[in-house]
XYZ file of C-alpha atoms in Angstrom:
291
model
C 27.133 70.468 23.245
C 29.304 71.459 20.334
C 28.331 75.073 19.599
C 28.039 76.419 23.151
C 28.482 75.321 26.722
C 25.347 73.890 28.263
C 23.783 76.516 30.484
C 25.427 79.421 28.636
C 22.930 80.737 26.080
C 23.136 84.063 24.277
C 19.571 85.384 24.291
C 20.339 88.821 22.870
C 18.189 89.898 19.968
C 20.075 90.745 16.776
C 18.537 92.899 14.035
C 14.954 92.194 15.002
C 11.991 93.916 13.417
C 8.377 94.237 14.453
C 5.189 93.331 12.625
C 2.002 94.995 13.915
C -1.051 92.756 13.503
C -3.715 95.070 14.883
C -5.428 95.186 18.245
C -2.115 95.816 19.985
C -0.582 92.504 18.813
C 3.018 92.730 17.607
C 5.422 90.020 16.465
C 9.157 90.465 16.914
C 11.110 88.609 14.223
C 14.609 88.158 12.805
C 15.831 87.161 9.355
C 19.342 85.752 8.870
C 21.216 84.247 5.947
C 20.271 83.783 2.312
C 18.638 80.988 0.331
C 15.371 79.050 0.613
C 13.246 80.296 3.496
C 13.134 78.256 6.704
C 10.895 79.391 9.576
C 11.741 78.171 13.076
C 8.971 78.274 15.662
C 9.575 78.547 19.392
C 8.061 76.331 22.003
C 6.461 78.056 24.998
C 9.668 77.947 27.058
C 12.123 79.625 24.679
C 12.545 82.970 22.948
C 13.667 83.350 19.358
C 17.360 84.253 19.963
C 17.827 80.748 21.396
C 17.891 79.524 17.797
C 21.130 81.394 17.060
C 23.318 78.868 18.838
C 21.664 75.865 17.202
C 21.492 76.932 13.558
C 24.903 78.404 12.691
C 25.637 75.591 10.230
C 22.384 76.259 8.342
C 22.873 79.986 7.769
C 25.127 79.498 4.740
C 22.465 77.691 2.703
C 19.143 79.024 3.970
C 17.315 82.187 4.905
C 16.453 81.599 8.559
C 13.402 83.295 10.042
C 12.695 83.132 13.763
C 10.189 85.065 15.830
C 8.651 85.299 19.264
C 5.147 83.923 19.552
C 2.595 86.364 20.862
C 2.732 86.425 24.654
C 6.493 85.782 24.846
C 9.787 87.636 24.471
C 9.651 90.857 22.468
C 6.234 90.098 20.968
C 3.050 91.577 22.390
C -0.204 89.620 22.736
C -2.704 92.472 22.812
C -5.581 92.698 25.310
C -7.542 89.635 24.180
C -7.012 86.137 25.531
C -4.613 84.164 23.346
C -6.151 81.298 21.377
C -4.001 78.562 19.888
C -5.307 79.300 16.404
C -3.843 82.798 16.801
C -0.362 81.272 16.606
C -1.270 79.572 13.318
C -2.649 82.770 11.807
C 0.289 84.807 13.129
C 2.620 82.551 11.151
C 0.610 83.169 7.986
C 0.643 86.924 8.606
C 4.411 86.911 9.039
C 4.939 84.922 5.822
C 2.630 87.302 3.962
C 4.513 90.293 5.362
C 7.858 88.840 4.274
C 6.406 87.834 0.883
C 7.307 84.190 1.467
C 4.831 82.172 -0.555
C 6.201 78.747 0.368
C 8.574 77.706 3.121
C 10.092 74.960 5.221
C 8.912 74.894 8.833
C 10.761 73.712 11.941
C 8.738 73.181 15.101
C 9.838 72.011 18.525
C 7.714 70.480 21.290
C 4.413 72.401 21.473
C 5.139 74.375 18.300
C 5.013 71.137 16.303
C 1.258 71.498 16.824
C 1.352 75.004 15.331
C 3.309 73.575 12.397
C 0.911 70.650 12.035
C -2.177 72.844 12.003
C -0.587 75.369 9.641
C 0.375 72.585 7.225
C -3.199 71.271 7.313
C -4.809 74.691 6.879
C -2.367 76.068 4.298
C -0.724 73.086 2.585
C 0.216 75.168 -0.456
C 2.486 77.303 1.751
C 4.561 74.391 3.081
C 7.380 72.595 1.218
C 8.646 70.496 4.125
C 8.350 69.981 7.872
C 10.939 69.280 10.553
C 9.211 68.235 13.785
C 11.598 68.170 16.742
C 10.509 66.385 19.920
C 6.845 66.587 18.896
C 4.223 67.349 21.529
C 1.627 65.345 19.641
C 1.265 61.576 19.771
C 0.280 59.270 16.908
C -1.888 57.420 19.427
C -4.007 60.214 20.910
C -3.765 63.303 23.083
C -4.479 62.126 26.641
C -0.823 62.032 27.689
C -0.188 65.549 26.331
C -3.236 66.842 28.200
C -2.086 65.270 31.476
C 1.460 66.626 31.086
C 0.168 70.093 30.189
C -2.144 70.181 33.186
C 0.730 69.090 35.442
C 2.818 72.008 34.144
C -0.058 74.420 34.755
C -0.381 73.016 38.281
C 3.326 73.694 38.865
C 2.876 77.281 37.702
C -0.125 77.718 39.992
C 1.500 76.225 43.067
C 5.082 77.434 42.773
C 5.322 79.943 39.942
C 8.312 80.059 37.623
C 10.787 78.372 40.064
C 8.693 75.228 40.502
C 7.700 75.117 36.852
C 11.336 75.390 35.780
C 12.334 72.448 37.988
C 9.520 70.397 36.479
C 10.393 71.412 32.914
C 14.155 70.978 33.343
C 13.862 67.405 34.533
C 11.604 66.474 31.622
C 13.298 68.412 28.809
C 16.911 67.280 29.032
C 18.385 63.809 29.003
C 20.194 62.142 31.872
C 23.666 62.693 30.394
C 23.110 66.409 29.846
C 21.629 67.098 33.276
C 24.342 65.216 35.137
C 27.106 66.512 32.881
C 26.064 70.142 33.328
C 25.596 69.744 37.057
C 24.543 72.545 39.365
C 26.268 75.386 37.437
C 24.319 74.671 34.234
C 21.065 74.272 36.163
C 21.509 77.592 37.970
C 22.528 79.454 34.820
C 19.515 78.231 32.867
C 17.150 78.769 35.794
C 18.228 82.387 36.252
C 18.032 83.068 32.520
C 14.596 81.478 32.308
C 13.257 83.439 35.272
C 14.353 86.714 33.673
C 12.642 85.958 30.363
C 9.234 84.513 31.258
C 6.222 85.168 33.444
C 4.003 82.501 34.944
C 0.926 84.247 33.556
C 2.197 84.286 29.975
C 3.290 80.661 29.929
C 0.082 79.506 31.601
C -2.103 81.326 29.076
C -0.310 79.671 26.168
C -0.501 76.210 27.748
C -4.210 76.567 28.485
C -4.772 77.638 24.879
C -3.049 74.454 23.712
C -5.699 72.385 25.514
C -8.218 73.627 22.925
C -6.537 71.544 20.221
C -7.876 68.510 18.439
C -5.365 65.705 19.014
C -7.070 63.194 16.749
C -4.189 61.096 15.346
C -6.006 60.934 12.007
C -4.985 64.559 11.434
C -1.423 63.365 10.912
C -2.479 61.280 7.912
C -3.623 64.474 6.155
C -0.172 66.084 6.151
C 1.010 66.346 2.552
C 4.455 67.916 2.975
C 7.571 65.742 3.310
C 8.207 65.391 7.037
C 11.250 64.684 9.184
C 10.881 63.749 12.844
C 13.919 64.432 15.030
C 13.823 62.766 18.455
C 16.204 62.392 21.319
C 16.607 58.861 22.623
C 15.947 60.304 26.087
C 12.668 62.044 25.171
C 10.191 61.538 28.009
C 7.219 60.884 25.704
C 8.643 59.033 22.712
C 9.875 55.477 22.328
C 10.937 53.373 19.364
C 7.441 51.962 18.978
C 5.828 55.428 19.149
C 8.178 56.582 16.379
C 7.043 53.580 14.305
C 3.405 54.536 14.937
C 4.085 58.121 13.840
C 5.823 57.059 10.636
C 2.846 54.859 9.833
C 0.501 57.816 10.343
C 2.367 60.579 8.453
C 2.715 60.017 4.693
C 6.223 60.487 3.325
C 7.780 60.791 6.761
C 11.102 59.645 8.157
C 12.779 59.874 11.557
C 16.201 60.525 13.022
C 16.925 59.670 16.659
C 19.830 61.485 18.318
C 21.689 59.612 21.037
C 22.158 61.214 24.452
C 19.513 63.829 23.722
C 16.169 64.650 25.274
C 12.893 66.375 24.431
C 14.681 69.380 22.881
C 17.520 67.481 21.194
C 19.044 70.538 19.532
C 20.120 71.659 23.018
C 21.900 68.385 23.688
C 23.276 67.769 20.196
C 23.333 70.919 18.017
C 25.616 69.285 15.456
C 23.405 66.216 15.095
C 20.289 68.368 14.825
C 21.798 70.598 12.149
C 23.230 67.677 10.202
C 19.885 65.881 10.082
C 17.946 69.054 9.304
C 20.397 70.306 6.687
C 20.556 66.986 4.842
C 16.757 66.737 4.765
C 16.196 70.293 3.531
C 18.960 70.137 0.927
C 17.467 66.902 -0.376
C 14.078 68.608 -0.760
C 15.657 71.566 -2.551
C 17.477 69.223 -4.941
C 14.244 67.324 -5.581
C 12.476 70.507 -6.623
C 10.550 71.250 -3.423
C 11.150 74.963 -4.002
C 10.333 77.703 -1.553
C 10.478 81.483 -1.584
C 13.925 83.003 -1.063
């Protein structure tokens, strides 16, 4: 990893602010940099400060917005059970609050489904998509359902420790896991255990099982789309990438070597290079967003 040592993540919040959505729900968010607005969405196993170490090269050209999803980090879910559609509407509420009419969206793993559904529901608000290690498949949702249920089973049987072992082995590539060794594993495990609860993660995963995984939804995306995959991603192969490109109009893909399901962890420089080039190309082509 170029920007930080694997296993050593700074998860301190910077100048975060809070948006109250009613019913006890609050979103904690941060805004950094200046330029066209780019919103980065967490997956269910990260909090928003994680983005700091993987986006330093983008701050000079873009206004970066990151936030904790309800039921994680500094955000509060309220008393009602979280539904997956809540995450989509929370994103809209945050954009409205910040007066961002149109934006670029970056999703990772499960949040690529939030990005997908937001782009389908509010296409006029989206100028471009970067989908990193997508949780969806261009061939159907059975595999995602089976993986999600296996993660829930880990949470039920062994809590955060067992779930982390399961997640760690699937998220990072062989080179990263073996290169970091036991010190990196222990550092990330301890950090993870201090940031998440089994109940919160489980509720979000169960909510994701409500989703429609019909691959035809991908053909309705109208925004230019970049897929960023690691060549060690547990659920994507070269042929699956080809299937996705055939499904999503105006899409392209970048595969990062020696990277896994969250390739920005393994290769921050490669992730930022691919993302920056794509977004700058859209800006130059007139795909304008709110600043």
